[in-house]
PDB file of C-alpha atoms in Angstrom:
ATOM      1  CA  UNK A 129     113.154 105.902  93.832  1.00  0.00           C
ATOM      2  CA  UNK A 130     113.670 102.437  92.127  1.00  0.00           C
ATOM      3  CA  UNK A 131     112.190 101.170  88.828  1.00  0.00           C
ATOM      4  CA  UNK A 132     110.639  97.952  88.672  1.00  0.00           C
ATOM      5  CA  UNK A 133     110.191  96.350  86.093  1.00  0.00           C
ATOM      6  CA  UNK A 134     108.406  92.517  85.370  1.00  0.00           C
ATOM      7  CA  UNK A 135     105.695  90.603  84.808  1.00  0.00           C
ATOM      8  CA  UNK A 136     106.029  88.653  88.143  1.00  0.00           C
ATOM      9  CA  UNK A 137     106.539  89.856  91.612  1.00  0.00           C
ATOM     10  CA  UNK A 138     109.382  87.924  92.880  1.00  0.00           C
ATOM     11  CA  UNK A 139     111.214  87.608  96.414  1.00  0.00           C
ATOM     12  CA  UNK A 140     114.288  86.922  95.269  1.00  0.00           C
ATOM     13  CA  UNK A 141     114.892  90.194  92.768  1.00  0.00           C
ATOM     14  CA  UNK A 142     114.090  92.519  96.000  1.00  0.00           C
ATOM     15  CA  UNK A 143     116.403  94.228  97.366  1.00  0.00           C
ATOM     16  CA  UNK A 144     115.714  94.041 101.326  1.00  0.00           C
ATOM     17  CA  UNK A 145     117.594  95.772 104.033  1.00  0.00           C
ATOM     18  CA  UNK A 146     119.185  92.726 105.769  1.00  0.00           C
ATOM     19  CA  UNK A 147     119.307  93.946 109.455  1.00  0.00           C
ATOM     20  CA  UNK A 148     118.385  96.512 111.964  1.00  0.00           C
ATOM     21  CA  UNK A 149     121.757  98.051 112.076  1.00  0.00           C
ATOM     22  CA  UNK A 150     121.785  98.860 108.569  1.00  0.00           C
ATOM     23  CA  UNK A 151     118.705 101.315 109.362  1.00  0.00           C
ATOM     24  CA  UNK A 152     121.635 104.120 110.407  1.00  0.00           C
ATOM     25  CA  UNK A 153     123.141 103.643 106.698  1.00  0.00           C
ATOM     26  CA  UNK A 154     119.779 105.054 105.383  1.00  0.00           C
ATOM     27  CA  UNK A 155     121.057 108.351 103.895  1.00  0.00           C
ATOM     28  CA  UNK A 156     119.541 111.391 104.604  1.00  0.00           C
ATOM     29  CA  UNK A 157     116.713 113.455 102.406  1.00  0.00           C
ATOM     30  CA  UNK A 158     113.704 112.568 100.668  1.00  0.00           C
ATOM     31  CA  UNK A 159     113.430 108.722 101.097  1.00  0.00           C
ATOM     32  CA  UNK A 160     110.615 106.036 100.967  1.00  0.00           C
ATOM     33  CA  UNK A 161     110.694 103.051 103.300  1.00  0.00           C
ATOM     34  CA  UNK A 162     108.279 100.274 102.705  1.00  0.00           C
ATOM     35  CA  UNK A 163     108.134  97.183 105.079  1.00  0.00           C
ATOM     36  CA  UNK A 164     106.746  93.762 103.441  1.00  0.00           C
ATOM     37  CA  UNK A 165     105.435  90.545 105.162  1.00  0.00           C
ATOM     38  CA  UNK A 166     103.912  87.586 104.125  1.00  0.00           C
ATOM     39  CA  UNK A 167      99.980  89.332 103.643  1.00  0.00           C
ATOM     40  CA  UNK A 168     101.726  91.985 101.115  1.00  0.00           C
ATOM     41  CA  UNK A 169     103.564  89.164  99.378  1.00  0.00           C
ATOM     42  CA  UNK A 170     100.271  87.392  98.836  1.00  0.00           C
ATOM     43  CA  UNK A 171      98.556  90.631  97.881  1.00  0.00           C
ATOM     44  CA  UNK A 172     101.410  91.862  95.000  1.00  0.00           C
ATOM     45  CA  UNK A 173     101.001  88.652  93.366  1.00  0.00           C
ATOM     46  CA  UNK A 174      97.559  90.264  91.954  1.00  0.00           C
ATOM     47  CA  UNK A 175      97.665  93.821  92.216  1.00  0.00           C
ATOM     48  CA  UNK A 176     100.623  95.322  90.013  1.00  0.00           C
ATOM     49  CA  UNK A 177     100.103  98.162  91.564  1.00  0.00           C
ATOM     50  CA  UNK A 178     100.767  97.557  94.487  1.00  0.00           C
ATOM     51  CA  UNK A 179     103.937  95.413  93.689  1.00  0.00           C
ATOM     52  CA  UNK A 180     105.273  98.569  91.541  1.00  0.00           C
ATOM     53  CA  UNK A 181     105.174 100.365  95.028  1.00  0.00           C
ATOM     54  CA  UNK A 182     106.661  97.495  97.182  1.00  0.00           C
ATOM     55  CA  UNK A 183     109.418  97.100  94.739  1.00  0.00           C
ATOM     56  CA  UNK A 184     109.819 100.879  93.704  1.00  0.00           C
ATOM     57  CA  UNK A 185     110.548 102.354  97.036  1.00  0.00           C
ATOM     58  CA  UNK A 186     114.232 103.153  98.102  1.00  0.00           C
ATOM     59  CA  UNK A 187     114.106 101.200 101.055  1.00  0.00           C
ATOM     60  CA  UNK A 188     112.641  97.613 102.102  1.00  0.00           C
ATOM     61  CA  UNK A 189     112.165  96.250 105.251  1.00  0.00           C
ATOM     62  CA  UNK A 190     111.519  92.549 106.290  1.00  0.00           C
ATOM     63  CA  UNK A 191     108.345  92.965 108.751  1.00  0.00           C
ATOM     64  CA  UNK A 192     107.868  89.095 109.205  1.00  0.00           C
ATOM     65  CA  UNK A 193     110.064  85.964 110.126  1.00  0.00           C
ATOM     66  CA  UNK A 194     108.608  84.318 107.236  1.00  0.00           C
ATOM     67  CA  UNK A 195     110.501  86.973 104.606  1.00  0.00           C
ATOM     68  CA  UNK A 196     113.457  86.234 106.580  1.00  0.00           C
ATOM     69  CA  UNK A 197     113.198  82.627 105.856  1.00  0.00           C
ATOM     70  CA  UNK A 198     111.736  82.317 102.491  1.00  0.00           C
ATOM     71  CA  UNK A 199     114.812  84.944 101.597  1.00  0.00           C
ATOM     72  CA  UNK A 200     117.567  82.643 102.371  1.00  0.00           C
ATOM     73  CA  UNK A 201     115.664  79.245 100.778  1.00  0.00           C
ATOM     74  CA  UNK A 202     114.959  81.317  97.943  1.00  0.00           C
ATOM     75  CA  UNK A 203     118.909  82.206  97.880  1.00  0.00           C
ATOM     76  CA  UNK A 204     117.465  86.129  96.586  1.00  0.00           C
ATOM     77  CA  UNK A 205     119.772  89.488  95.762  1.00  0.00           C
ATOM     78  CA  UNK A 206     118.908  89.856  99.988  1.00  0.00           C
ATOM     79  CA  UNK A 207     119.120  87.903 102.748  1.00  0.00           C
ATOM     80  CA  UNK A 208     118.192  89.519 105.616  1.00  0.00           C
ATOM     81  CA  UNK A 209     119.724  88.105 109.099  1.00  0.00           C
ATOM     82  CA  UNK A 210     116.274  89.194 111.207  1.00  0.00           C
ATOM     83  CA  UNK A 211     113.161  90.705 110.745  1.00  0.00           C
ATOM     84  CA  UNK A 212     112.596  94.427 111.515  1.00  0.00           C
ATOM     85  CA  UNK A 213     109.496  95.016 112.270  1.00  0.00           C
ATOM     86  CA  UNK A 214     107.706  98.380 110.766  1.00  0.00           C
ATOM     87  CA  UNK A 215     107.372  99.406 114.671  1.00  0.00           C
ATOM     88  CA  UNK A 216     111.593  98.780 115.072  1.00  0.00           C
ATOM     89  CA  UNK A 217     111.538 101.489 112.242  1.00  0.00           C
ATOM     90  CA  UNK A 218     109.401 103.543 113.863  1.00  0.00           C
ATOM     91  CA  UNK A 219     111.114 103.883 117.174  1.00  0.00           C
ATOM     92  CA  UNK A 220     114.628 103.880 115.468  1.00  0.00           C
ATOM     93  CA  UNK A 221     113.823 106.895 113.251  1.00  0.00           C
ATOM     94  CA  UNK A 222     111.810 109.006 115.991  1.00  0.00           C
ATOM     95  CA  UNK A 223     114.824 108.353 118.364  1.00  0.00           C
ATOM     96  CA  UNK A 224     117.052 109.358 115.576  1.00  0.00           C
ATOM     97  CA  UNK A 225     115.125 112.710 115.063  1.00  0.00           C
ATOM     98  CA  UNK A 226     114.669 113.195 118.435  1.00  0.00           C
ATOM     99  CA  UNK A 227     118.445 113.611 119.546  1.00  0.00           C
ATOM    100  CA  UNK A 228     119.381 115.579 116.839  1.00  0.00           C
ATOM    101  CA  UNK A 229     119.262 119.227 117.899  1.00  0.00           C
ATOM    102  CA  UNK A 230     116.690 121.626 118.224  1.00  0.00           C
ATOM    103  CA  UNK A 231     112.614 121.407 117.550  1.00  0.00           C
ATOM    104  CA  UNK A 232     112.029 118.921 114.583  1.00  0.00           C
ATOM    105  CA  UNK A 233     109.074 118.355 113.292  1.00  0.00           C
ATOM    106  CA  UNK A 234     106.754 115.036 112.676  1.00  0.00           C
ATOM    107  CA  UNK A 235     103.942 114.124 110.760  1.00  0.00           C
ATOM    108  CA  UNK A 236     101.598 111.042 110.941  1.00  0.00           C
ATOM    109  CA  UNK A 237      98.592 111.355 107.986  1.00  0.00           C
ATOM    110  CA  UNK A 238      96.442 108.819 108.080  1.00  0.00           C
ATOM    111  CA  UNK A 239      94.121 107.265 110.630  1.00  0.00           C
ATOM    112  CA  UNK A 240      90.928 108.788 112.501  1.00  0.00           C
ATOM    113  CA  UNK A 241      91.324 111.963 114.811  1.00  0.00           C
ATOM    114  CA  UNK A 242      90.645 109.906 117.472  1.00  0.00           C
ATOM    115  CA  UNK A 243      93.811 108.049 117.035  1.00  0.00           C
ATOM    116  CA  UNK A 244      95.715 110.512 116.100  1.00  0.00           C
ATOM    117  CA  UNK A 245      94.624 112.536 119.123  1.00  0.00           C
ATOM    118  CA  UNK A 246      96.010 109.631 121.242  1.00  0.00           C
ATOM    119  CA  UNK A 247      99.510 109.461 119.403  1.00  0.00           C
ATOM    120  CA  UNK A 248      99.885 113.498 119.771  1.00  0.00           C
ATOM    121  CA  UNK A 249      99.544 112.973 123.674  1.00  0.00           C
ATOM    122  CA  UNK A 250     101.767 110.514 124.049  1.00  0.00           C
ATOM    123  CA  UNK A 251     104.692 111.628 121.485  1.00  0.00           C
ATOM    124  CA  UNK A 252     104.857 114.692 123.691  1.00  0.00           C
ATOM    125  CA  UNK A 253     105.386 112.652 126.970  1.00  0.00           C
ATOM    126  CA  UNK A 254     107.395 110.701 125.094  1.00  0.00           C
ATOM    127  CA  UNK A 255     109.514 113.143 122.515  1.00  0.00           C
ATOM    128  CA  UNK A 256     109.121 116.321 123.951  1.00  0.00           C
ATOM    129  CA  UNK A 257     111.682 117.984 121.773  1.00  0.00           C
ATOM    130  CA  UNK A 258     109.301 117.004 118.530  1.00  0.00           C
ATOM    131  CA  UNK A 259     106.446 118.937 116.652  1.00  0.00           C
ATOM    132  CA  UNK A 260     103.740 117.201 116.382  1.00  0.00           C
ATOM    133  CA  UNK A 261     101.627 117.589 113.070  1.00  0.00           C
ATOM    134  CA  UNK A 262      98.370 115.555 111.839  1.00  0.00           C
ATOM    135  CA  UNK A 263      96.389 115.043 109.136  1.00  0.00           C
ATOM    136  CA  UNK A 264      93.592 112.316 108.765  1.00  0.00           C
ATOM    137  CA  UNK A 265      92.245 111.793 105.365  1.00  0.00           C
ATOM    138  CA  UNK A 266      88.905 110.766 103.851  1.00  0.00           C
ATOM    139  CA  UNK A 267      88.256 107.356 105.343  1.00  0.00           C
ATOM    140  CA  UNK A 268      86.628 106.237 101.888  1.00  0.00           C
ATOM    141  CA  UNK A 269      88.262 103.485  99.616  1.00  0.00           C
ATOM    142  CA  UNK A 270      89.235 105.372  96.506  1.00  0.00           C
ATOM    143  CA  UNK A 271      90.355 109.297  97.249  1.00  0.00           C
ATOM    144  CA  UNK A 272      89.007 111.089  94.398  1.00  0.00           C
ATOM    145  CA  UNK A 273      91.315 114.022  93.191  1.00  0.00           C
ATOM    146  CA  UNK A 274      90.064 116.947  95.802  1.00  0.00           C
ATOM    147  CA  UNK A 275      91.128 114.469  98.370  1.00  0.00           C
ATOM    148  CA  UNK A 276      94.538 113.924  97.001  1.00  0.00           C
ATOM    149  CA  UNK A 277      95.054 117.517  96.718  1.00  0.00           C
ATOM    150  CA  UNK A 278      94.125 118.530 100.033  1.00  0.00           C
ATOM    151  CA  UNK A 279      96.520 115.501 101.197  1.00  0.00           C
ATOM    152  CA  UNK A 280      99.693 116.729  99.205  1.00  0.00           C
ATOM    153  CA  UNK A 281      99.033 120.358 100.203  1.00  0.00           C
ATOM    154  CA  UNK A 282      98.411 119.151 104.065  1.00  0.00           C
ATOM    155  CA  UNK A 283     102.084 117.368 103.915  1.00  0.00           C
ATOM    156  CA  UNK A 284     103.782 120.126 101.890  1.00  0.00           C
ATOM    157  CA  UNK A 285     102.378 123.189 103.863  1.00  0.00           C
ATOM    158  CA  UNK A 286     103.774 121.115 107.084  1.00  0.00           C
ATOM    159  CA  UNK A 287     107.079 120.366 105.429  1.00  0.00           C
ATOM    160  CA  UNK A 288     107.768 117.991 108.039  1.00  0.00           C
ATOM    161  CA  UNK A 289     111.358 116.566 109.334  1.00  0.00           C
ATOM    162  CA  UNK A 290     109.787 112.448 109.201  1.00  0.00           C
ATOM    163  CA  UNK A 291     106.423 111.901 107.734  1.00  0.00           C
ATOM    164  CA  UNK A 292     104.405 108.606 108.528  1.00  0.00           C
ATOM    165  CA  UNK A 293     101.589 107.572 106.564  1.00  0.00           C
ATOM    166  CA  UNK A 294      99.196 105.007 108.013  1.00  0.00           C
ATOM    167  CA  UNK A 295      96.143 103.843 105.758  1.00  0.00           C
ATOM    168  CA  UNK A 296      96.550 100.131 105.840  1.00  0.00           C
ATOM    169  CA  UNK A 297      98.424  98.210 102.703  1.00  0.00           C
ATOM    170  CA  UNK A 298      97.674  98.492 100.018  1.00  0.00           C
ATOM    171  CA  UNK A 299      96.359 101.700  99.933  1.00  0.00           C
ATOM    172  CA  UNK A 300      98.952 103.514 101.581  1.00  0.00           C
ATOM    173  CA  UNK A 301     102.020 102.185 100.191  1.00  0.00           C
ATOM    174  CA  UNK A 302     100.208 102.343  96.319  1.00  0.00           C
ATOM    175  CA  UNK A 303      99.526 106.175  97.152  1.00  0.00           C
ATOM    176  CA  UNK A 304     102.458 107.164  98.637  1.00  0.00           C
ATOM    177  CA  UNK A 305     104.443 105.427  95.230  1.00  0.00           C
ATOM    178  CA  UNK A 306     101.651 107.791  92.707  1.00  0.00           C
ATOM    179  CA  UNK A 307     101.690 110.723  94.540  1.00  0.00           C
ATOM    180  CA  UNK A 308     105.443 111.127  95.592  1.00  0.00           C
ATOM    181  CA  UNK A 309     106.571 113.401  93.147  1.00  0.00           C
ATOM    182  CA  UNK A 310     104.211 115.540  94.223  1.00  0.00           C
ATOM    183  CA  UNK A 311     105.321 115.574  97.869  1.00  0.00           C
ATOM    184  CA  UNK A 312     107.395 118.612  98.218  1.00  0.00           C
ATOM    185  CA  UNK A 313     109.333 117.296 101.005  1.00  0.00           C
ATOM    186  CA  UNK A 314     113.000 116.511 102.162  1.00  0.00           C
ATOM    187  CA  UNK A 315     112.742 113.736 105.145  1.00  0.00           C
ATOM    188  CA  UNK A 316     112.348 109.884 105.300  1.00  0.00           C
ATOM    189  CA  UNK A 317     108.720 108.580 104.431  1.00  0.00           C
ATOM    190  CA  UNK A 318     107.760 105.363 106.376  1.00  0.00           C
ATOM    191  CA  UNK A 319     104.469 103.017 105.442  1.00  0.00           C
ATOM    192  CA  UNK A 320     103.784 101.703 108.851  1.00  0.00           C
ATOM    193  CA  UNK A 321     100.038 100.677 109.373  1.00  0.00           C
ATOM    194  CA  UNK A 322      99.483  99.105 112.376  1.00  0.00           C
ATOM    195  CA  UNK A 323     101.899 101.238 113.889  1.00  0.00           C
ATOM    196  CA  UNK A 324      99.824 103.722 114.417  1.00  0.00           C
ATOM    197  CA  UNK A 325      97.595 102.092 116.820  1.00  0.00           C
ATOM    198  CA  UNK A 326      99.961 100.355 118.507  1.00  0.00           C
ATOM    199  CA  UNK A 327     101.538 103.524 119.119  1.00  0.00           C
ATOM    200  CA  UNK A 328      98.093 105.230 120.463  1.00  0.00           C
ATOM    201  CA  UNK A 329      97.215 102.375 122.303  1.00  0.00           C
ATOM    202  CA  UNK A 330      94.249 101.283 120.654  1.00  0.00           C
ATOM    203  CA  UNK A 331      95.621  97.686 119.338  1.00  0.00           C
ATOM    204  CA  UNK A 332      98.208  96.145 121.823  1.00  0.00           C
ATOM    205  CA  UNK A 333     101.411  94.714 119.614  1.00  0.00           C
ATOM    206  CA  UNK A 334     102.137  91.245 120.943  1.00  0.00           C
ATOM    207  CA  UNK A 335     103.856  90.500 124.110  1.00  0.00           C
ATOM    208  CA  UNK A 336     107.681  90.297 123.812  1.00  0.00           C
ATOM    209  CA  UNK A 337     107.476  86.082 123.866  1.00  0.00           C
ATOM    210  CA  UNK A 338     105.616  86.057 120.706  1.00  0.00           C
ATOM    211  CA  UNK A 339     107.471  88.081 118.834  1.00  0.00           C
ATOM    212  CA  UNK A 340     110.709  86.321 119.746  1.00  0.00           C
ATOM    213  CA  UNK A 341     109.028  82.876 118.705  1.00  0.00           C
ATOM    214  CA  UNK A 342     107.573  84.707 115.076  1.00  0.00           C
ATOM    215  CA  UNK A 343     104.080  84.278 116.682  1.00  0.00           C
ATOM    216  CA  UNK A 344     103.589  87.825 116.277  1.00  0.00           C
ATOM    217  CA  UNK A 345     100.576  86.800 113.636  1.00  0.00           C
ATOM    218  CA  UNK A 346      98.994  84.202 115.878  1.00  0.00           C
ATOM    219  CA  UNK A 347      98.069  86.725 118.927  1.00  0.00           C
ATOM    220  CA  UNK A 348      96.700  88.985 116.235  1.00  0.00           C
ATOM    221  CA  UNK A 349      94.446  86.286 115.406  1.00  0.00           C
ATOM    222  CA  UNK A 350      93.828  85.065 118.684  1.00  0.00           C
ATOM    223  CA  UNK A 351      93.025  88.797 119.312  1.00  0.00           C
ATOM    224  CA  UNK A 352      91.101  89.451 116.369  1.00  0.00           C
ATOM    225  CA  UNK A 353      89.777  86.118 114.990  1.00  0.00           C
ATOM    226  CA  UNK A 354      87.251  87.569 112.592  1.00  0.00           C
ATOM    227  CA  UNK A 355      89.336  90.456 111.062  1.00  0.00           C
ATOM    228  CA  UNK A 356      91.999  88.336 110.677  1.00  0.00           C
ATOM    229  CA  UNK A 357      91.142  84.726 109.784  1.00  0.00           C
ATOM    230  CA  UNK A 358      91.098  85.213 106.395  1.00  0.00           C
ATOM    231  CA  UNK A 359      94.601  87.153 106.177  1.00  0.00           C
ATOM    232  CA  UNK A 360      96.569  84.005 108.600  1.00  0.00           C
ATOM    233  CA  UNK A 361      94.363  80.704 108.171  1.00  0.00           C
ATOM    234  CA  UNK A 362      94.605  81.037 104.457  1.00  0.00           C
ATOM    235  CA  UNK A 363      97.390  83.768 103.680  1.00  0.00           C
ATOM    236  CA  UNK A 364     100.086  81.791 105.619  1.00  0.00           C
ATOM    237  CA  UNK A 365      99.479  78.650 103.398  1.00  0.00           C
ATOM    238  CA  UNK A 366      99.040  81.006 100.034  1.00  0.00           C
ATOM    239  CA  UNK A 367     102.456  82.464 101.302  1.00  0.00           C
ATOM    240  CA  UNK A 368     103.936  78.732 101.194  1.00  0.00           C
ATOM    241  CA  UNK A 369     102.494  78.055  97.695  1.00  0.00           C
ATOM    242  CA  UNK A 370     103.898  81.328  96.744  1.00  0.00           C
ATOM    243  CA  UNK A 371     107.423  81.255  97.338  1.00  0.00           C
ATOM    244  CA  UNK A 372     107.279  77.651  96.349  1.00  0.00           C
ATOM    245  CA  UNK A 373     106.080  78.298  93.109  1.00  0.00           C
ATOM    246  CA  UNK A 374     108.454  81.155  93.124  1.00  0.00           C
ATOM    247  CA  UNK A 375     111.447  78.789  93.193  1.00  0.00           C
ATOM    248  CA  UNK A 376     109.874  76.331  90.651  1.00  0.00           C
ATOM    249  CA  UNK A 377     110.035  78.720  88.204  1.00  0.00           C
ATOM    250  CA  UNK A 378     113.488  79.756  89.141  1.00  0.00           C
ATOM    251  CA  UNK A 379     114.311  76.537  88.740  1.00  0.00           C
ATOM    252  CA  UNK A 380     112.964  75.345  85.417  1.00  0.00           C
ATOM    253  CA  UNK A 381     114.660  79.198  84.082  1.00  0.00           C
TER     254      UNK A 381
END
């Protein structure tokens, strides 16, 4: 993986992959893909952490319209041509492993059983020709050490062909970026959320309008008004300041 580096987490030092095409130049073996939008912007501006991890995975993906446009004003290292969302990842890469010979293997960790039930039933309508392995950790804050243990041994013992961790940024994306050199494992490693429900069918992603008109974020909230006030209603306008304050200071240096 990358190093990073800095005392400020800035849009225009990432390196972002610029379009969905360029998902079939991701090499093969052990890689991390991280997606970032305009909550995880907001969010790596205090938590170092969790900027480290944005910035120090092999592969970035633009999950919002806004990244797309505050790229090219911000005139960055990357300016990606359209957003891929972390589900366009998701489908590209189980596709991918899906046509490639033989039984391959899958692993989501993360998530409740329940959910994870529900994506097990439908991958095998769905993929037929894929294994597929669970794991659902703690659901506690902070895993103590016993917890990360039985997490890297879970993943290892599976030694899966694509793993997908779903906790929820920050947490997954900070753990995967701490614990990955403990992951004895060879495939690509997506952080994908919300695509875990979306794919069990317990949160319905956005009809296809929406998405086409980046109003992806307004049927969440419409959806979910109190879970999600607080990240939309006052994260898209923090997300403004941001990457205005970002270019100020690229300015005046």
């Amino acid at each position: 993986m990358n190093d990073f580096f800095g005392t400020m987490f800035r849009l225009s030092d990432l390196h972002i992959l610029e379009c969905k095409d360029a998902l079939k130049n991701i090499p093969d073996g052990k890689v991390l893909i991280n997606t970032i939008n305009a909550h995880s912007y907001n969010v790596a501006q205090r938590d170092d952490q969790f900027a480290e991890a944005l910035a120090g995975g092999d592969y970035l993906i633009p999950d919002g319209a806004s990244i797309v446009k505050a790229c090219r004003w911000l005139k960055g290292k990357s300016c990606p041509i359209e957003r891929i969302a972390g589900w366009d990842l998701f489908t590209f890469e189980m596709d991918r492993l899906g046509s490639s010979g033989g039984v391959r293997k899958v692993m989501f960790m993360g998530s409740s059983e329940h959910v994870l039930s529900l994506i097990k039933e439908r991958a095998a309508k769905d993929y037929p020709y894929l294994e597929v392995v669970t794991y659902s950790p703690p659901y506690k804050p902070v895993f103590n050490d016993d917890d990360n243990a039985a997490i890297i041994e879970a993943v290892n013992a599976a030694n899966p062909d694509l793993l997908w961790i779903g906790m929820t940024a920050p947490k997954q994306e900070k753990w995967t970026f701490q614990h990955w050199n403990e992951l004895d494992i060879h495939c690509h490693v997506g952080t994908i959320g919300a695509v875990f429900d979306f794919y069990a069918g317990t949160a319905r992603r956005a009809p296809l309008w929406w998405q086409q008109h980046a109003l992806e974020w307004l049927y969440r909230l419409v959806k979910e008004p109190r879970r999600m006030w607080r990240r939309y209603i006052i994260g898209n306008p923090l997300f403004v300041w941001n990457v205005w304050n970002e270019k100020r200071k690229a300015s005046r240096s």
